[in-house]
Coordinates of C-alpha atoms (C1' of nucleotides) in Angstrom, one line a residue:
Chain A
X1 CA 0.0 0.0 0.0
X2 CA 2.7 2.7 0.7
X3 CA 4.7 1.5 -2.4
X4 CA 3.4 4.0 -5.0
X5 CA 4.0 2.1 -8.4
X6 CA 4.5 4.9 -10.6
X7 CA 6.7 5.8 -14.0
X8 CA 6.2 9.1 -13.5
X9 CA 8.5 10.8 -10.7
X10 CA 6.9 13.2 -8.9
X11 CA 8.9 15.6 -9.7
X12 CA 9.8 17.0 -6.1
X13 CA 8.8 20.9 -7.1
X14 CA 6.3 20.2 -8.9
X15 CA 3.3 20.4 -7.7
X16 CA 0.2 17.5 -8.8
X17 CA -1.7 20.1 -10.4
X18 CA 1.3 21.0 -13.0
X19 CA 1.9 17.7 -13.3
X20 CA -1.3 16.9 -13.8
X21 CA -1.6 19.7 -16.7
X22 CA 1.8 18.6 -18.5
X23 CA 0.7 15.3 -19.1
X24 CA -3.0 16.8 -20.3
X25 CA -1.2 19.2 -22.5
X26 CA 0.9 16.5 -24.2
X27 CA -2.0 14.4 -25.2
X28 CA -3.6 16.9 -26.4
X29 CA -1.5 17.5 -28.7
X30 CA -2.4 14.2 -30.2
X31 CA -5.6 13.7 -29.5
X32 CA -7.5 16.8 -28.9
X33 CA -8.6 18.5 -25.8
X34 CA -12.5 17.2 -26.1
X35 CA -11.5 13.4 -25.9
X36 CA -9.2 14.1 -23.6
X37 CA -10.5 11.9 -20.6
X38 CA -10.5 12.5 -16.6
X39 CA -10.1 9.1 -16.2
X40 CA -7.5 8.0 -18.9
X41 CA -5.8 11.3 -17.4
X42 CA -6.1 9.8 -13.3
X43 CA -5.1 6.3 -14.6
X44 CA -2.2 8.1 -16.2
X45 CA -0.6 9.7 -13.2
X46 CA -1.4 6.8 -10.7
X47 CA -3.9 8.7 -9.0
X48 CA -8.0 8.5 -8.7
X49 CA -9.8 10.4 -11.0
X50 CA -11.5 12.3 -8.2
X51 CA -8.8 13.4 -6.9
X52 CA -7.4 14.6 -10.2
X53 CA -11.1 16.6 -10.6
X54 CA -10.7 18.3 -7.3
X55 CA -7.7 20.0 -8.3
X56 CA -9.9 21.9 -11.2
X57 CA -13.8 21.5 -10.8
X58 CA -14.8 20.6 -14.1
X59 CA -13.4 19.2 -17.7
X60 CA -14.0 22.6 -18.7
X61 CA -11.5 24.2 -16.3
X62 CA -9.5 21.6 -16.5
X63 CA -8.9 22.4 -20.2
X64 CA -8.7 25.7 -20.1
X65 CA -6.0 25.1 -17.8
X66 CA -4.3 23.0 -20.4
X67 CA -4.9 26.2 -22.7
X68 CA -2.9 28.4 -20.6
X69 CA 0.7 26.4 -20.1
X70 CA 0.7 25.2 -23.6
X71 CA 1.1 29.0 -24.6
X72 CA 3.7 29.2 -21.9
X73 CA 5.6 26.1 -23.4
X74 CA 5.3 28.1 -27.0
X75 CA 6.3 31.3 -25.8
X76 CA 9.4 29.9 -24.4
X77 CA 9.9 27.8 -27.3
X78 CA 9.1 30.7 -30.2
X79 CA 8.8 33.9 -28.6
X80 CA 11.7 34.5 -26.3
X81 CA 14.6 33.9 -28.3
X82 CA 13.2 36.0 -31.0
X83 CA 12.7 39.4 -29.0
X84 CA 16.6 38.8 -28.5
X85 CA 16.9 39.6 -32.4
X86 CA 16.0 43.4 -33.4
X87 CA 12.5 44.5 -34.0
X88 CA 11.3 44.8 -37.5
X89 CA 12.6 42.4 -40.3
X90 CA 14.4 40.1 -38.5
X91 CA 12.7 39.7 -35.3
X92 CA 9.9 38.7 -37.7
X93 CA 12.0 36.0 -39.2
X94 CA 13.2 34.7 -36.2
X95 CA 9.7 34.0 -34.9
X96 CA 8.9 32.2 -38.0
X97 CA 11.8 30.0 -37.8
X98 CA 11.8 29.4 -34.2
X99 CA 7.9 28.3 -35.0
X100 CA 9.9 25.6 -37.3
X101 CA 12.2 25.1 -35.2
X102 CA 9.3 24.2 -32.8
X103 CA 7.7 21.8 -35.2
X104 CA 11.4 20.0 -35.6
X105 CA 12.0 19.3 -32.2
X106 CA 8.4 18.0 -31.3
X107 CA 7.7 20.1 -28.5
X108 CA 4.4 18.8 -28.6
X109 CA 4.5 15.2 -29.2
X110 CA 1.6 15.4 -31.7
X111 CA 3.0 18.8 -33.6
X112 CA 1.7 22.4 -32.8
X113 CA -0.6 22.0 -29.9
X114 CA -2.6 25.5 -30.8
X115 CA -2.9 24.3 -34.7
X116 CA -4.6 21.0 -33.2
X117 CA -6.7 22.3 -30.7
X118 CA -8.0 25.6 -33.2
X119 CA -9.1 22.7 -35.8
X120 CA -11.1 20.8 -33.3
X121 CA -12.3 24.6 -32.2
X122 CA -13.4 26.3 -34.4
X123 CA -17.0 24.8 -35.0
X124 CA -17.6 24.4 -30.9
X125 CA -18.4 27.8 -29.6
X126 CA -17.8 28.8 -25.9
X127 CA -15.2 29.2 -23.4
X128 CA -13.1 26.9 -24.7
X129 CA -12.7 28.1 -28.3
X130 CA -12.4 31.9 -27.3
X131 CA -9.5 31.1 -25.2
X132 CA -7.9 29.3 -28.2
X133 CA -8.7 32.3 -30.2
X134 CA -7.1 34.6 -28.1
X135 CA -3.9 33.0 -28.2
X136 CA -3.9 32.6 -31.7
X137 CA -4.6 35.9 -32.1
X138 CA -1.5 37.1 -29.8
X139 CA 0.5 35.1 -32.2
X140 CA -0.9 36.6 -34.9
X141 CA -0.8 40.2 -33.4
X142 CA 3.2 39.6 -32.6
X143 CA 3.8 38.9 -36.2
X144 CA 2.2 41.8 -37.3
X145 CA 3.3 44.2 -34.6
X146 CA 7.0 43.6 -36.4
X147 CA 5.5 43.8 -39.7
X148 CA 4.8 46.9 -38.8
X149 CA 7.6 48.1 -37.0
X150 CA 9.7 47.0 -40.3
X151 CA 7.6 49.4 -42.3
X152 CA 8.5 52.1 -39.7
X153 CA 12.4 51.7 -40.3
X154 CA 11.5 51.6 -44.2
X155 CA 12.7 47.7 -44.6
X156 CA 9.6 46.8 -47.0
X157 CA 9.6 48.1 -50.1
X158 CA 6.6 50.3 -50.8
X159 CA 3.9 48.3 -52.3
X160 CA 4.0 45.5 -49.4
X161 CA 0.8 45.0 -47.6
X162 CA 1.8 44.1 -44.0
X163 CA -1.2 42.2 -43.2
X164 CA -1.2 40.6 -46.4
X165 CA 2.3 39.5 -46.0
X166 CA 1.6 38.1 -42.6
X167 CA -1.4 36.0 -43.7
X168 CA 1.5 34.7 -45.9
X169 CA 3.8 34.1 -44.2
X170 CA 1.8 32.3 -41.0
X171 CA 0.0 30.1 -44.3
X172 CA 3.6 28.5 -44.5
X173 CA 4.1 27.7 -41.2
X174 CA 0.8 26.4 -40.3
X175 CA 1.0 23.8 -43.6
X176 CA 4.0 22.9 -42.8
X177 CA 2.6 21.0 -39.9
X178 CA -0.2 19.6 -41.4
X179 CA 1.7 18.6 -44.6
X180 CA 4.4 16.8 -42.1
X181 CA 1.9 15.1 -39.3
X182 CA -1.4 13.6 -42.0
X183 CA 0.9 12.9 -45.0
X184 CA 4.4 12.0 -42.9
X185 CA 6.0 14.2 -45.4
X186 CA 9.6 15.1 -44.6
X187 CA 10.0 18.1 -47.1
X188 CA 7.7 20.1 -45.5
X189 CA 9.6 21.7 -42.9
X190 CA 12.1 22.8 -45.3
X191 CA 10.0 23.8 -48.1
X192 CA 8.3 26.5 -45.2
X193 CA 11.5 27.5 -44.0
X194 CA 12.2 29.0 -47.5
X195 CA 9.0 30.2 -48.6
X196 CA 9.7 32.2 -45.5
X197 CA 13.1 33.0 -46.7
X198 CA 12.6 33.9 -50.2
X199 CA 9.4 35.7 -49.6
X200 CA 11.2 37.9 -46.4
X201 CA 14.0 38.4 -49.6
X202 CA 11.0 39.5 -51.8
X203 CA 9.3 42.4 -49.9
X204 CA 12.6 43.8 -48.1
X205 CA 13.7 47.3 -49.5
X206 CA 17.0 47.8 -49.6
X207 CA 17.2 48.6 -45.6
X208 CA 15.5 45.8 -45.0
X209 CA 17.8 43.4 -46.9
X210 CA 20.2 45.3 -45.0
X211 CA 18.8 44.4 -41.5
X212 CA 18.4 40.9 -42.8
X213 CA 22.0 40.0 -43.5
X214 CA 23.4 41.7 -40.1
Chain B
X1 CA -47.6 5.7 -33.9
X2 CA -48.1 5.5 -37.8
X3 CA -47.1 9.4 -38.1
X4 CA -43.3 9.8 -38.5
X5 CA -42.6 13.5 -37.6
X6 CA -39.9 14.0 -39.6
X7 CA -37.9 17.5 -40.6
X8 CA -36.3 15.4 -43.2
X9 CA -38.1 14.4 -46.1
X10 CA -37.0 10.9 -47.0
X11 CA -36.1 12.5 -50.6
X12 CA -38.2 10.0 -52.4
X13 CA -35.0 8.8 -55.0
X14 CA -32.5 8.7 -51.7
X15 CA -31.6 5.6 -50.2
X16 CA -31.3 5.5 -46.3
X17 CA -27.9 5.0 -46.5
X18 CA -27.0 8.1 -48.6
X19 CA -29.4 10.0 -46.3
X20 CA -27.5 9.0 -43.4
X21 CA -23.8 9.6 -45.1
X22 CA -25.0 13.0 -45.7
X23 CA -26.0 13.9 -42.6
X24 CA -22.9 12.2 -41.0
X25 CA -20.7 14.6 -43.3
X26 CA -22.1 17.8 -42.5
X27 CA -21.8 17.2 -38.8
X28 CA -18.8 15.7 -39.1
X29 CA -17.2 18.9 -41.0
X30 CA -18.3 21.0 -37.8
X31 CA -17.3 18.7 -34.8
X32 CA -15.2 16.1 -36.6
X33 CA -15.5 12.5 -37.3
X34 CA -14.5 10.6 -33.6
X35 CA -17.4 12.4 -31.6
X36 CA -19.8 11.9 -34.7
X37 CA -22.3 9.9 -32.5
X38 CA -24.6 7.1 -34.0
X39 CA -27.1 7.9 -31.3
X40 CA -27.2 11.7 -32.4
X41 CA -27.4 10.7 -36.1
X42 CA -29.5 8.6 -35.3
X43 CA -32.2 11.2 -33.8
X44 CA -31.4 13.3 -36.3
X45 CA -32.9 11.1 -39.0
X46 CA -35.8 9.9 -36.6
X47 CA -34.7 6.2 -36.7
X48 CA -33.8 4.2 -34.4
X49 CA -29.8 4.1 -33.4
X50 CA -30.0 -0.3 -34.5
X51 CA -31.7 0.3 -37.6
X52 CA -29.2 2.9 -38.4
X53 CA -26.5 0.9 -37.2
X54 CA -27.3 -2.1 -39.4
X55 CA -26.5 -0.3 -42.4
X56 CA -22.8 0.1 -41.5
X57 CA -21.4 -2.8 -39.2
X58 CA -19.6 -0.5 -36.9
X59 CA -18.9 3.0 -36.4
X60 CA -15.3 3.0 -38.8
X61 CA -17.3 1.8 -41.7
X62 CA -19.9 4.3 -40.6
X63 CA -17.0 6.8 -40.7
X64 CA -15.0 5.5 -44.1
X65 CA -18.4 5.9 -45.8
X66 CA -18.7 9.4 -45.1
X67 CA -15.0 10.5 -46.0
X68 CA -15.9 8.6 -49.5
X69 CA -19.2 10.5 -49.7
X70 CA -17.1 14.2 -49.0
X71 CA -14.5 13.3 -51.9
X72 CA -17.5 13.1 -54.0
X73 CA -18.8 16.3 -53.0
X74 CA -15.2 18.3 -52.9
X75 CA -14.9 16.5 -56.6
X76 CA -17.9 18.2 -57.7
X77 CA -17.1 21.2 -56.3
X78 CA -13.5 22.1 -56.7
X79 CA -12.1 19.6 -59.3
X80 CA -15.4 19.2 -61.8
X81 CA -15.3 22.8 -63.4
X82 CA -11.5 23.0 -62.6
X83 CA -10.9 20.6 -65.9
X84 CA -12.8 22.5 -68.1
X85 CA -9.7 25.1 -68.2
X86 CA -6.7 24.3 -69.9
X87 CA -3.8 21.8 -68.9
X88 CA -1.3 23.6 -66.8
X89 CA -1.1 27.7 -64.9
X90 CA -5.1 27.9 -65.9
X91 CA -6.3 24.7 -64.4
X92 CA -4.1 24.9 -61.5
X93 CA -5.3 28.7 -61.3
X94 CA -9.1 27.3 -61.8
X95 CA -8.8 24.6 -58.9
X96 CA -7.4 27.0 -56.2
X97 CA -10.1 29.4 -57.0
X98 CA -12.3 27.1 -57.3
X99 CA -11.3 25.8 -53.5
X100 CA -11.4 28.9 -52.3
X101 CA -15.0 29.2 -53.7
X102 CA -16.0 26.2 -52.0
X103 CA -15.2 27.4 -48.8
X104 CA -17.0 30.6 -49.2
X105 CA -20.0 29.2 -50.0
X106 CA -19.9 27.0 -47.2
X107 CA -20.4 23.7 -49.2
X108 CA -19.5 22.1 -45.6
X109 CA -21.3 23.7 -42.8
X110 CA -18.3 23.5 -40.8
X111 CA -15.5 24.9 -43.7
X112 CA -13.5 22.5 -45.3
X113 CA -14.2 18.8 -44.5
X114 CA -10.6 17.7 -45.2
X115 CA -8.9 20.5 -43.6
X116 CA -11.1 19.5 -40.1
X117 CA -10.4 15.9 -40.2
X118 CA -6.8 15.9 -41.3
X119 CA -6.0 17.7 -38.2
X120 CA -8.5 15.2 -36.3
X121 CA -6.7 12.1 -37.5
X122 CA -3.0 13.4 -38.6
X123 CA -2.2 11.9 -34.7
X124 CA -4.7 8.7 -34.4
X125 CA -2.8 5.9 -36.8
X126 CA -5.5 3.4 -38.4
X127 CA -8.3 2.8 -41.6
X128 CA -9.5 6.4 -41.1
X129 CA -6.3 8.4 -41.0
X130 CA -5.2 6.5 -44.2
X131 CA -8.2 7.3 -45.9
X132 CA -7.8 10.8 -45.2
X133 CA -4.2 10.6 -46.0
X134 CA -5.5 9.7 -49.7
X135 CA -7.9 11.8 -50.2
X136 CA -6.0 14.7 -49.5
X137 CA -2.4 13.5 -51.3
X138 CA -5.3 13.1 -54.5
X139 CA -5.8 16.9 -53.7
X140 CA -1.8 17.2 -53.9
X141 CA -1.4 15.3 -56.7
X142 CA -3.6 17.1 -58.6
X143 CA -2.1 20.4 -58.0
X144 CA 1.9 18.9 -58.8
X145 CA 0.0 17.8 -62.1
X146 CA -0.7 20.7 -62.9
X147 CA 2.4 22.5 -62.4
X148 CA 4.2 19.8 -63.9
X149 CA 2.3 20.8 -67.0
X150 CA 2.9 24.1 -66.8
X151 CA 6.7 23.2 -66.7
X152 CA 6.3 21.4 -69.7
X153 CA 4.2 24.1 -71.6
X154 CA 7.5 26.5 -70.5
X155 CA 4.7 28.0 -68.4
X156 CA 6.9 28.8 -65.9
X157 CA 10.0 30.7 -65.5
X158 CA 13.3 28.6 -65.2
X159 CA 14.2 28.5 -62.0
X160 CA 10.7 27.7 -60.1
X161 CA 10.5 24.5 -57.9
X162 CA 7.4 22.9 -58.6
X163 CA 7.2 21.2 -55.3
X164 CA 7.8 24.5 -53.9
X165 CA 5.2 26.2 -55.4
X166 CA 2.7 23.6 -54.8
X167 CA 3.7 23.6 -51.3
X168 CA 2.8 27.3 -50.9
X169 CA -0.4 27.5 -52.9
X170 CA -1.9 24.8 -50.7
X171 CA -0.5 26.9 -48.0
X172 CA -2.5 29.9 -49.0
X173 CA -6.1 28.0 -49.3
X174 CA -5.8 26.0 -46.1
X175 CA -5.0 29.1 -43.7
X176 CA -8.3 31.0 -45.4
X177 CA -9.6 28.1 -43.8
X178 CA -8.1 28.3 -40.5
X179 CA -8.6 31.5 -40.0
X180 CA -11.7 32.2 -41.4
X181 CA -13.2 29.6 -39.0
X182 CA -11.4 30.0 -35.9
X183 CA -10.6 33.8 -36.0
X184 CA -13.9 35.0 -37.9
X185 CA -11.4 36.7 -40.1
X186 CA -13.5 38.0 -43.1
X187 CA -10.2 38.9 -45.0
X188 CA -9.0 35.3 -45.1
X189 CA -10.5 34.5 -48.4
X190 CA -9.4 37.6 -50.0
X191 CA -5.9 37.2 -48.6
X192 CA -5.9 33.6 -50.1
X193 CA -6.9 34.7 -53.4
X194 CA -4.4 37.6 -53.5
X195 CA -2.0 35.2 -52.2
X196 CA -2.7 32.9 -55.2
X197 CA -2.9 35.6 -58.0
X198 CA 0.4 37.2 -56.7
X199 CA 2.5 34.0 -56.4
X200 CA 1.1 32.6 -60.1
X201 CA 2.0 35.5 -61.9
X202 CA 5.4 35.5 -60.1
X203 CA 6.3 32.1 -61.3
X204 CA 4.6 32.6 -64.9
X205 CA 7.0 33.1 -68.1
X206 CA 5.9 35.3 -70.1
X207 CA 3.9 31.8 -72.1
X208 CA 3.0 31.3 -68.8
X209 CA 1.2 34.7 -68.6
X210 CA -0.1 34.8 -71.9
X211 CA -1.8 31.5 -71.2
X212 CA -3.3 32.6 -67.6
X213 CA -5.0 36.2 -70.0
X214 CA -6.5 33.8 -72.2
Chain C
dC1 C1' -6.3 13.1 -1.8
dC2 C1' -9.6 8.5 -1.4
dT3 C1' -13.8 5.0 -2.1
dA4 C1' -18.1 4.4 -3.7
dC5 C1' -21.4 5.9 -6.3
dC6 C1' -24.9 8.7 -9.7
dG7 C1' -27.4 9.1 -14.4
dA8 C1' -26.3 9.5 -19.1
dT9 C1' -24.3 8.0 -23.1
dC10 C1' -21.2 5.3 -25.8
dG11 C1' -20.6 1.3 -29.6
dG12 C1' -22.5 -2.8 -30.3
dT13 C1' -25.6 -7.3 -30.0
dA14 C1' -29.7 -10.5 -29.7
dG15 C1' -33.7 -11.6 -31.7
dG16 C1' -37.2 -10.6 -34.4
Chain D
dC1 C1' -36.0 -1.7 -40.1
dC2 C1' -37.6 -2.3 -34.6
dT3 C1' -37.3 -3.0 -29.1
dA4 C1' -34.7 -4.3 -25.5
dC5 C1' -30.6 -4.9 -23.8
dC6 C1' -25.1 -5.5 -22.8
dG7 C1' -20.6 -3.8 -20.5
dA8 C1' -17.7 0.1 -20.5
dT9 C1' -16.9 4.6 -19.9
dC10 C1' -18.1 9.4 -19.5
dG11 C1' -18.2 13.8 -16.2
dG12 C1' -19.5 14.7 -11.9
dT13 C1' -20.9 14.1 -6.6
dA14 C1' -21.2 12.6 -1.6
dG15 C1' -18.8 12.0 2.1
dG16 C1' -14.8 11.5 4.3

DNA sequence: CCTACCGATCGGTAGG
DNA sequence: CCTACCGATCGGTAGG
């Protein structure tokens, strides 16, 4: 009885709700946040599935908890390093390829967790979806925050549509996922990585080509 | 007991089966294909859940069925009209638009049925997965046709990847999905179509372009 | 954090 | 095509 059989180490600062939301967050990932199960999740850690509802209340919360550290996860793996590279152009591109980078080393086992989770979305509406939204939207906002701060310092040539380019260039990214994960295609990381790249080269002025290559 | 209170009219021509694939389809666009419920379709059609189930042997065949019956429908309305214009820049032109037509006029309820279940199933290996697997590298397949036509018809400029350009054009079409659905972004279509138009008459030779004006 | 339980619903079956 | 049922599992609760 006091022999706790377990594969999963407790972890000794972590506390069983984090734990609890880690593991919840990585299936996710794979299967989706609505089949996501309180008991498959209890049987999981070793613990009763009561237990495990206590810490949150209902499914609901439970999830929306899952929501909130999977954008912490991606804004360690995406955001951080990039706001180390200067606004404008190239903080721009180093968001997009940290967001590849991402995708490469499976930070979520079953690819981008917010791609997953906005396709299962998007046709459910309540709590659940407008807290995917808004974090889809951040990522969209940071994007085009630096598209626009790259106008500012005159690194897109004049004709470029900043919003237009950013619908672009987020197309890449998020097909790159899908193309990999349904149709196992090994290309597809690559083939993003320089649509980004050659259409970054396309819309830079001569500053921005500038900013690029320092 | 003799008066069946139906909102569906049995659509004297359509067999029970069809009737139940295409409900199964349009639900299944909006909240995917696992949480499709035999029970719920079931109601839905005023019949009982055994009768139903008779017709299918279990909930996978149930499922394959209506992933067959959606190729049918995105083959009428994407690739159908699509051939009519000529081998190479116009038909691959023709079946991107045409795509994007198909979403906005909301042939799915829920946006593009193959965009929602790929993402459902691109984690979950088995019978379903690979049938989606197929019917969206058909999709693929088509396009690289195309382009590979164009290539031969020196439709496009020299040093265009064909891959490449495939990759991004699908790129284009599938985030108007996304974020149509998810983000309510009204633009989306727009953007893809821009998107499209843009990167076609980048790659076109100047045969290439003569052939897209015709 | 636990055991023990609830009503509802799931896919599927028996038998007609 | 139906009624009547199966075992399993769902989210959630009572009570400790």
């Amino acid at each position: 009885m006091a022999i706790a059989a377990k594969s999963m180490r407790p972890m000794p600062g972590e506390s069983t709700r984090n734990r609890i939301v880690h593991i919840a967050m990585n299936l996710a990932s794979r299967e989706g946040l609505e089949s996501l199960s309180i008991g498959d999740l209890a049987k999981e850690l070793g613990m009763s599935k009561s237990g495990l509802f206590a810490h949150f209340g209902s499914k609901e919360e439970l999830q929306l908890a899952t929501i909130e550290a999977a954008e912490k996860v991606f804004g360690h793996a995406v955001l951080e390093s990039a706001f180390a590279a200067p606004e404008g152009l190239p903080r721009l591109r180093a968001c997009l390829e940290n967001y590849i980078r991402y995708l490469e080393d499976c930070i979520f086992p079953g690819g981008c967790f917010f791609s997953a989770v906005a396709a299962e979305y998007d046709d459910r509406p309540g709590r659940i979806r407008d807290r995917i939204a808004i974090s889809m939207r951040k990522w969209s906002d940071v994007l085009l925050e630096q598209a626009k701060a790259a106008r500012e310092r005159d690194e897109l040539k004049p004709d470029v549509d900043e919003e237009q380019l950013v619908f672009e260039l987020k197309a890449y990214t998020h097909e790159a996922n899908f193309s990999r994960r349904l149709l196992d295609d090994g290309l597809a990381l690559g083939q993003a990585l320089k649509a980004v790249g050659s259409r970054l080269d396309d819309v830079a002025s001569r500053a921005g080509r500038a900013a690029l290559r320092r």
